PDB file of C-alpha atoms in Angstrom:
ATOM      1  CA  GLN A   1      -0.029  -0.035  -0.055  1.00  0.00           C
ATOM      2  CA  VAL A   2       1.022   3.545  -0.630  1.00  0.00           C
ATOM      3  CA  GLN A   3       3.001   5.043   2.327  1.00  0.00           C
ATOM      4  CA  LEU A   4       4.570   8.483   2.825  1.00  0.00           C
ATOM      5  CA  VAL A   5       6.485   9.148   6.022  1.00  0.00           C
ATOM      6  CA  GLU A   6       7.779  12.350   6.871  1.00  0.00           C
ATOM      7  CA  SER A   7      10.647  13.210   9.253  1.00  0.00           C
ATOM      8  CA  GLY A   8      13.070  15.939  10.213  1.00  0.00           C
ATOM      9  CA  GLY A   9      10.761  18.253  12.003  1.00  0.00           C
ATOM     10  CA  GLY A  10      11.546  19.850  15.294  1.00  0.00           C
ATOM     11  CA  VAL A  11      12.010  23.067  17.231  1.00  0.00           C
ATOM     12  CA  VAL A  12      14.485  25.575  15.594  1.00  0.00           C
ATOM     13  CA  GLN A  13      15.393  29.179  16.095  1.00  0.00           C
ATOM     14  CA  PRO A  14      14.516  31.902  13.614  1.00  0.00           C
ATOM     15  CA  GLY A  15      16.882  32.401  10.949  1.00  0.00           C
ATOM     16  CA  ARG A  16      18.202  28.867  11.156  1.00  0.00           C
ATOM     17  CA  SER A  17      17.747  26.042   8.633  1.00  0.00           C
ATOM     18  CA  LEU A  18      15.827  22.471   8.786  1.00  0.00           C
ATOM     19  CA  ARG A  19      15.696  19.677   6.142  1.00  0.00           C
ATOM     20  CA  LEU A  20      12.618  17.593   5.950  1.00  0.00           C
ATOM     21  CA  SER A  21      12.447  14.238   4.315  1.00  0.00           C
ATOM     22  CA  CYS A  22       9.458  12.304   2.954  1.00  0.00           C
ATOM     23  CA  ALA A  23      10.197   8.442   2.508  1.00  0.00           C
ATOM     24  CA  ALA A  24       7.665   6.987  -0.008  1.00  0.00           C
ATOM     25  CA  SER A  25       6.842   3.176  -0.577  1.00  0.00           C
ATOM     26  CA  GLY A  26       4.182   1.214  -2.251  1.00  0.00           C
ATOM     27  CA  PHE A  27       4.473   2.768  -5.660  1.00  0.00           C
ATOM     28  CA  THR A  28       6.800   3.657  -8.410  1.00  0.00           C
ATOM     29  CA  PHE A  29       7.922   6.985  -6.818  1.00  0.00           C
ATOM     30  CA  SER A  30       9.849   8.251  -9.954  1.00  0.00           C
ATOM     31  CA  ASN A  31       6.465   8.266 -11.927  1.00  0.00           C
ATOM     32  CA  TYR A  32       4.821  10.905  -9.734  1.00  0.00           C
ATOM     33  CA  GLY A  33       5.063  14.740  -9.165  1.00  0.00           C
ATOM     34  CA  MET A  34       5.330  15.280  -5.233  1.00  0.00           C
ATOM     35  CA  ASN A  35       4.244  18.231  -3.237  1.00  0.00           C
ATOM     36  CA  TRP A  36       4.777  19.752   0.260  1.00  0.00           C
ATOM     37  CA  VAL A  37       1.640  21.255   2.128  1.00  0.00           C
ATOM     38  CA  ARG A  38       1.628  22.934   5.441  1.00  0.00           C
ATOM     39  CA  GLN A  39      -0.780  23.564   8.091  1.00  0.00           C
ATOM     40  CA  ALA A  40      -0.231  26.070  10.752  1.00  0.00           C
ATOM     41  CA  PRO A  41      -1.663  25.179  14.154  1.00  0.00           C
ATOM     42  CA  GLY A  42      -5.424  25.694  13.983  1.00  0.00           C
ATOM     43  CA  LYS A  43      -5.277  27.040  10.435  1.00  0.00           C
ATOM     44  CA  GLY A  44      -5.982  25.925   6.993  1.00  0.00           C
ATOM     45  CA  LEU A  45      -3.883  24.130   4.258  1.00  0.00           C
ATOM     46  CA  GLU A  46      -1.309  25.868   2.474  1.00  0.00           C
ATOM     47  CA  TRP A  47       0.543  24.481  -0.590  1.00  0.00           C
ATOM     48  CA  VAL A  48       4.255  25.006  -0.327  1.00  0.00           C
ATOM     49  CA  ALA A  49       6.087  23.513  -3.146  1.00  0.00           C
ATOM     50  CA  PHE A  50       5.873  20.952  -6.127  1.00  0.00           C
ATOM     51  CA  LEU A  51       8.379  18.907  -7.830  1.00  0.00           C
ATOM     52  CA  SER A  52       7.969  16.978 -10.939  1.00  0.00           C
ATOM     53  CA  SER A  53       8.578  13.181 -11.298  1.00  0.00           C
ATOM     54  CA  ASP A  54      12.012  13.638 -12.917  1.00  0.00           C
ATOM     55  CA  GLY A  55      13.045  16.562 -10.726  1.00  0.00           C
ATOM     56  CA  THR A  56      13.220  19.178 -13.570  1.00  0.00           C
ATOM     57  CA  ASN A  57      10.260  21.315 -12.693  1.00  0.00           C
ATOM     58  CA  LYS A  58      10.001  23.237  -9.270  1.00  0.00           C
ATOM     59  CA  TYR A  59       7.378  25.531  -8.150  1.00  0.00           C
ATOM     60  CA  TYR A  60       7.051  27.436  -4.743  1.00  0.00           C
ATOM     61  CA  ALA A  61       4.636  29.311  -2.959  1.00  0.00           C
ATOM     62  CA  ASP A  62       5.370  33.142  -2.929  1.00  0.00           C
ATOM     63  CA  SER A  63       5.678  32.861   0.899  1.00  0.00           C
ATOM     64  CA  VAL A  64       8.633  30.527   0.762  1.00  0.00           C
ATOM     65  CA  LYS A  65      10.264  31.304  -2.565  1.00  0.00           C
ATOM     66  CA  GLY A  66      14.117  31.991  -2.219  1.00  0.00           C
ATOM     67  CA  ARG A  67      14.156  30.429   1.122  1.00  0.00           C
ATOM     68  CA  PHE A  68      13.006  26.752   0.689  1.00  0.00           C
ATOM     69  CA  THR A  69      14.291  24.305  -1.660  1.00  0.00           C
ATOM     70  CA  ILE A  70      12.427  21.015  -2.890  1.00  0.00           C
ATOM     71  CA  SER A  71      14.366  18.134  -4.075  1.00  0.00           C
ATOM     72  CA  ARG A  72      14.159  14.325  -4.632  1.00  0.00           C
ATOM     73  CA  ASP A  73      16.366  11.261  -4.819  1.00  0.00           C
ATOM     74  CA  ASN A  74      14.527   8.699  -7.016  1.00  0.00           C
ATOM     75  CA  SER A  75      17.027   6.048  -6.328  1.00  0.00           C
ATOM     76  CA  LYS A  76      16.023   6.391  -2.555  1.00  0.00           C
ATOM     77  CA  ASN A  77      12.412   6.970  -2.990  1.00  0.00           C
ATOM     78  CA  THR A  78      12.710  10.112  -0.870  1.00  0.00           C
ATOM     79  CA  LEU A  79      11.396  13.891  -1.197  1.00  0.00           C
ATOM     80  CA  TYR A  80      13.173  16.655   0.541  1.00  0.00           C
ATOM     81  CA  LEU A  81      12.358  20.177   1.639  1.00  0.00           C
ATOM     82  CA  GLN A  82      15.387  22.248   2.534  1.00  0.00           C
ATOM     83  CA  MET A  83      14.033  25.308   4.672  1.00  0.00           C
ATOM     84  CA  ASN A  84      16.496  28.092   5.237  1.00  0.00           C
ATOM     85  CA  SER A  85      15.975  31.558   7.069  1.00  0.00           C
ATOM     86  CA  LEU A  86      13.112  30.121   8.974  1.00  0.00           C
ATOM     87  CA  ARG A  87      10.647  32.387  10.489  1.00  0.00           C
ATOM     88  CA  ALA A  88       8.018  32.139  13.151  1.00  0.00           C
ATOM     89  CA  ASP A  89       5.142  32.005  10.509  1.00  0.00           C
ATOM     90  CA  ASP A  90       6.845  28.861   8.949  1.00  0.00           C
ATOM     91  CA  THR A  91       5.641  26.997  12.185  1.00  0.00           C
ATOM     92  CA  ALA A  92       3.412  24.234  10.898  1.00  0.00           C
ATOM     93  CA  LEU A  93       2.830  20.717  10.388  1.00  0.00           C
ATOM     94  CA  TYR A  94       4.424  19.838   7.012  1.00  0.00           C
ATOM     95  CA  TYR A  95       2.862  17.131   4.812  1.00  0.00           C
ATOM     96  CA  CYS A  96       4.251  15.491   1.763  1.00  0.00           C
ATOM     97  CA  ALA A  97       1.402  14.565  -0.777  1.00  0.00           C
ATOM     98  CA  ARG A  98       1.535  12.590  -3.900  1.00  0.00           C
ATOM     99  CA  GLY A  99       0.309  14.396  -7.170  1.00  0.00           C
ATOM    100  CA  ASN A 100      -1.980  13.014  -9.527  1.00  0.00           C
ATOM    101  CA  ASN A 101      -3.920  14.209 -12.409  1.00  0.00           C
ATOM    102  CA  PHE A 102      -6.617  15.310 -10.209  1.00  0.00           C
ATOM    103  CA  GLY A 103      -5.178  16.453  -6.989  1.00  0.00           C
ATOM    104  CA  PHE A 104      -3.118  14.972  -3.944  1.00  0.00           C
ATOM    105  CA  ASP A 105      -4.316  11.351  -3.708  1.00  0.00           C
ATOM    106  CA  TYR A 106      -2.075  10.318  -0.795  1.00  0.00           C
ATOM    107  CA  TRP A 107      -0.723  12.309   2.180  1.00  0.00           C
ATOM    108  CA  GLY A 108       1.890  11.409   4.999  1.00  0.00           C
ATOM    109  CA  GLN A 109       1.007  12.100   8.659  1.00  0.00           C
ATOM    110  CA  GLY A 110       3.188  15.116   8.736  1.00  0.00           C
ATOM    111  CA  THR A 111       6.139  16.577  10.615  1.00  0.00           C
ATOM    112  CA  LEU A 112       5.917  19.317  12.913  1.00  0.00           C
ATOM    113  CA  VAL A 113       8.288  22.372  12.522  1.00  0.00           C
ATOM    114  CA  THR A 114       8.185  24.965  15.412  1.00  0.00           C
ATOM    115  CA  VAL A 115      10.354  28.089  14.854  1.00  0.00           C
ATOM    116  CA  SER A 116      10.849  29.734  18.052  1.00  0.00           C
TER     117      SER A 116
ATOM    118  CA  ASP B   1      -2.420  33.178  -9.186  1.00  0.00           C
ATOM    119  CA  ILE B   2      -5.928  31.659  -8.858  1.00  0.00           C
ATOM    120  CA  VAL B   3      -7.721  32.459  -5.535  1.00  0.00           C
ATOM    121  CA  VAL B   4     -10.025  30.046  -4.120  1.00  0.00           C
ATOM    122  CA  THR B   5     -12.904  31.238  -1.683  1.00  0.00           C
ATOM    123  CA  GLN B   6     -15.106  29.142   0.294  1.00  0.00           C
ATOM    124  CA  SER B   7     -18.498  29.738   2.006  1.00  0.00           C
ATOM    125  CA  PRO B   8     -19.352  29.533   4.717  1.00  0.00           C
ATOM    126  CA  ASP B   9     -16.492  29.270   7.122  1.00  0.00           C
ATOM    127  CA  SER B  10     -18.400  27.249   9.460  1.00  0.00           C
ATOM    128  CA  LEU B  11     -21.850  25.279   9.254  1.00  0.00           C
ATOM    129  CA  ALA B  12     -23.853  23.556  11.711  1.00  0.00           C
ATOM    130  CA  VAL B  13     -26.303  20.909  10.287  1.00  0.00           C
ATOM    131  CA  SER B  14     -28.685  18.580  12.057  1.00  0.00           C
ATOM    132  CA  LEU B  15     -28.319  14.823  11.616  1.00  0.00           C
ATOM    133  CA  GLY B  16     -29.922  13.454   8.638  1.00  0.00           C
ATOM    134  CA  GLU B  17     -30.269  16.969   6.985  1.00  0.00           C
ATOM    135  CA  ARG B  18     -28.314  18.318   4.009  1.00  0.00           C
ATOM    136  CA  ALA B  19     -25.315  20.240   4.180  1.00  0.00           C
ATOM    137  CA  THR B  20     -23.887  22.534   1.385  1.00  0.00           C
ATOM    138  CA  ILE B  21     -20.445  24.057   1.050  1.00  0.00           C
ATOM    139  CA  ASN B  22     -19.536  26.422  -1.784  1.00  0.00           C
ATOM    140  CA  CYS B  23     -16.212  27.102  -3.537  1.00  0.00           C
ATOM    141  CA  LYS B  24     -15.435  29.907  -5.957  1.00  0.00           C
ATOM    142  CA  SER B  25     -12.342  30.287  -8.084  1.00  0.00           C
ATOM    143  CA  SER B  26     -11.096  33.646  -9.187  1.00  0.00           C
ATOM    144  CA  GLN B  27     -10.795  32.167 -12.673  1.00  0.00           C
ATOM    145  CA  SER B  28     -12.100  29.197 -14.569  1.00  0.00           C
ATOM    146  CA  VAL B  29     -10.732  25.846 -13.641  1.00  0.00           C
ATOM    147  CA  LEU B  30     -12.346  23.994 -16.877  1.00  0.00           C
ATOM    148  CA  TYR B  31      -9.938  22.635 -19.291  1.00  0.00           C
ATOM    149  CA  SER B  32     -11.701  23.114 -22.702  1.00  0.00           C
ATOM    150  CA  SER B  33      -9.614  20.143 -24.150  1.00  0.00           C
ATOM    151  CA  ASN B  34     -11.084  17.467 -21.964  1.00  0.00           C
ATOM    152  CA  ASN B  35     -14.012  19.374 -20.389  1.00  0.00           C
ATOM    153  CA  LYS B  36     -12.886  18.707 -16.831  1.00  0.00           C
ATOM    154  CA  ASN B  37     -12.820  20.902 -13.976  1.00  0.00           C
ATOM    155  CA  TYR B  38      -9.688  20.677 -11.945  1.00  0.00           C
ATOM    156  CA  LEU B  39     -11.392  21.354  -8.709  1.00  0.00           C
ATOM    157  CA  THR B  40     -10.929  18.916  -5.790  1.00  0.00           C
ATOM    158  CA  TRP B  41     -12.800  18.476  -2.549  1.00  0.00           C
ATOM    159  CA  TYR B  42     -10.935  17.070   0.521  1.00  0.00           C
ATOM    160  CA  GLN B  43     -12.162  16.209   4.075  1.00  0.00           C
ATOM    161  CA  GLN B  44      -9.902  16.493   7.080  1.00  0.00           C
ATOM    162  CA  LYS B  45     -10.808  15.045  10.397  1.00  0.00           C
ATOM    163  CA  PRO B  46      -8.856  16.136  13.617  1.00  0.00           C
ATOM    164  CA  GLY B  47      -5.433  14.789  13.880  1.00  0.00           C
ATOM    165  CA  GLN B  48      -5.692  13.275  10.315  1.00  0.00           C
ATOM    166  CA  PRO B  49      -4.279  14.364   6.965  1.00  0.00           C
ATOM    167  CA  PRO B  50      -6.689  15.469   4.399  1.00  0.00           C
ATOM    168  CA  LYS B  51      -8.464  12.736   2.368  1.00  0.00           C
ATOM    169  CA  VAL B  52      -9.901  13.092  -1.237  1.00  0.00           C
ATOM    170  CA  LEU B  53     -13.619  12.942  -1.530  1.00  0.00           C
ATOM    171  CA  ILE B  54     -14.420  14.373  -5.005  1.00  0.00           C
ATOM    172  CA  TYR B  55     -12.155  15.191  -7.853  1.00  0.00           C
ATOM    173  CA  TRP B  56     -12.805  16.748 -11.263  1.00  0.00           C
ATOM    174  CA  ALA B  57     -15.508  18.577  -9.456  1.00  0.00           C
ATOM    175  CA  SER B  58     -17.914  15.689  -9.482  1.00  0.00           C
ATOM    176  CA  THR B  59     -16.098  12.511  -9.706  1.00  0.00           C
ATOM    177  CA  ARG B  60     -16.499  10.488  -6.352  1.00  0.00           C
ATOM    178  CA  GLU B  61     -13.284   8.966  -4.983  1.00  0.00           C
ATOM    179  CA  SER B  62     -13.456   5.076  -4.531  1.00  0.00           C
ATOM    180  CA  GLY B  63     -14.915   4.129  -1.236  1.00  0.00           C
ATOM    181  CA  VAL B  64     -16.616   7.523  -0.537  1.00  0.00           C
ATOM    182  CA  PRO B  65     -20.214   7.181   0.515  1.00  0.00           C
ATOM    183  CA  ASP B  66     -22.725   8.264  -2.120  1.00  0.00           C
ATOM    184  CA  ARG B  67     -24.242  10.880   0.145  1.00  0.00           C
ATOM    185  CA  PHE B  68     -21.255  13.096  -0.672  1.00  0.00           C
ATOM    186  CA  SER B  69     -21.586  14.796  -4.253  1.00  0.00           C
ATOM    187  CA  GLY B  70     -19.982  17.572  -6.129  1.00  0.00           C
ATOM    188  CA  SER B  71     -21.330  19.920  -8.731  1.00  0.00           C
ATOM    189  CA  GLY B  72     -20.609  23.128 -10.560  1.00  0.00           C
ATOM    190  CA  SER B  73     -18.137  24.198 -13.480  1.00  0.00           C
ATOM    191  CA  GLY B  74     -15.991  27.010 -14.565  1.00  0.00           C
ATOM    192  CA  THR B  75     -15.655  29.154 -11.282  1.00  0.00           C
ATOM    193  CA  ASP B  76     -18.652  27.944  -9.004  1.00  0.00           C
ATOM    194  CA  PHE B  77     -18.675  24.656  -7.166  1.00  0.00           C
ATOM    195  CA  THR B  78     -20.671  22.995  -4.418  1.00  0.00           C
ATOM    196  CA  LEU B  79     -19.987  19.995  -2.207  1.00  0.00           C
ATOM    197  CA  THR B  80     -23.256  18.409  -0.879  1.00  0.00           C
ATOM    198  CA  ILE B  81     -23.697  15.961   1.749  1.00  0.00           C
ATOM    199  CA  SER B  82     -27.358  14.600   1.331  1.00  0.00           C
ATOM    200  CA  SER B  83     -27.900  13.401   4.715  1.00  0.00           C
ATOM    201  CA  LEU B  84     -25.432  14.177   7.305  1.00  0.00           C
ATOM    202  CA  GLN B  85     -23.911  11.378   9.644  1.00  0.00           C
ATOM    203  CA  ALA B  86     -22.024  11.847  12.847  1.00  0.00           C
ATOM    204  CA  GLU B  87     -18.824  10.734  11.173  1.00  0.00           C
ATOM    205  CA  ASP B  88     -19.062  13.600   8.591  1.00  0.00           C
ATOM    206  CA  VAL B  89     -17.938  16.194  11.332  1.00  0.00           C
ATOM    207  CA  ALA B  90     -14.795  17.544   9.815  1.00  0.00           C
ATOM    208  CA  THR B  91     -13.112  20.470   7.817  1.00  0.00           C
ATOM    209  CA  TYR B  92     -13.581  20.427   4.301  1.00  0.00           C
ATOM    210  CA  TYR B  93     -11.345  22.045   1.742  1.00  0.00           C
ATOM    211  CA  CYS B  94     -11.624  22.782  -1.999  1.00  0.00           C
ATOM    212  CA  GLN B  95      -8.498  22.994  -4.089  1.00  0.00           C
ATOM    213  CA  GLN B  96      -7.842  24.167  -7.627  1.00  0.00           C
ATOM    214  CA  TYR B  97      -5.510  22.045  -9.718  1.00  0.00           C
ATOM    215  CA  TYR B  98      -5.470  23.944 -12.880  1.00  0.00           C
ATOM    216  CA  GLY B  99      -2.357  24.287 -14.994  1.00  0.00           C
ATOM    217  CA  THR B 100       0.870  24.797 -13.139  1.00  0.00           C
ATOM    218  CA  PRO B 101       1.260  25.573  -9.445  1.00  0.00           C
ATOM    219  CA  PRO B 102       0.400  27.250  -7.122  1.00  0.00           C
ATOM    220  CA  TYR B 103      -2.415  24.739  -6.419  1.00  0.00           C
ATOM    221  CA  THR B 104      -4.365  26.924  -4.053  1.00  0.00           C
ATOM    222  CA  PHE B 105      -6.882  25.657  -1.363  1.00  0.00           C
ATOM    223  CA  GLY B 106      -9.784  27.254  -0.012  1.00  0.00           C
ATOM    224  CA  GLN B 107      -9.743  28.511   3.390  1.00  0.00           C
ATOM    225  CA  GLY B 108     -11.736  25.591   4.851  1.00  0.00           C
ATOM    226  CA  THR B 109     -15.320  24.937   6.010  1.00  0.00           C
ATOM    227  CA  GLU B 110     -15.781  23.538   9.503  1.00  0.00           C
ATOM    228  CA  LEU B 111     -18.726  21.357   9.558  1.00  0.00           C
ATOM    229  CA  GLU B 112     -20.496  20.399  12.937  1.00  0.00           C
ATOM    230  CA  ILE B 113     -23.740  18.857  14.112  1.00  0.00           C
ATOM    231  CA  LYS B 114     -26.474  21.112  15.399  1.00  0.00           C
TER     232      LYS B 114
END
C-alpha cells in the first residue's frame, strides 16, 4: 500500500535551517510529481512546493520562494524540503503529498516544525 | 495566481439533514480540451491528513459514500452531503488544480452537528 512518512521536524530558532524528508513506498516514486503542504496550528492548508517526477520542474509558494528548496532522490524514493532562513510564521505541520492528475491522492501524517 | 474562496467558514447541520458548501475560484478551472474542471474536495478530520472526496468537481473517489456529491463548473462549485452523519464532522477544503502551480486551497469550512 502507498505510504508517505515525513521526518526531520523539530524546534528551531528563527533564521536557522532545517531539512525535511519524506520516505515513499508502495508505488513507483519516480512516476509521480510530489508536493509539500503545510498547516499552521489551527489553520487551513497551504500548498508550499511541487517537484515533477524527474526533478526538472519546481514551483514554490510566494511565501517560501528563495528560502525553501524542494528536491528528490528517486533512487532512494525520498522527497526533501530544505528550509532556510526560517521565520515564526513557518511554524506548521508539514505534509508531503503525492500528486495525481486530479489532486493530491496520498498524504503522509506530517512532521511538525516549530520556529521559536 | 488563482484564488479559491469557500463559504461559509463554518456550518452546523442536524443529523440526517443536507449540508452544502460552496467554493469559488477567481478564474475558470475548466480545461476545454477535456471538459474537466480541475477542482478537488478534501475532508480533514482532527489529527488526520486530508482525504480526497471528490475530484474533477463531481467524480467521487473510490470508497467515498454516495451521500457526498460535487457539482459546478468553471468558477463556481458545490459540495453536498445529502444526509449528514455523525462521522462527517470535519473540515472540508476545495483545491484548484488547474495548470501549473500554485495549487491553491480554499480556507476551509468547519462542519459540525447542530
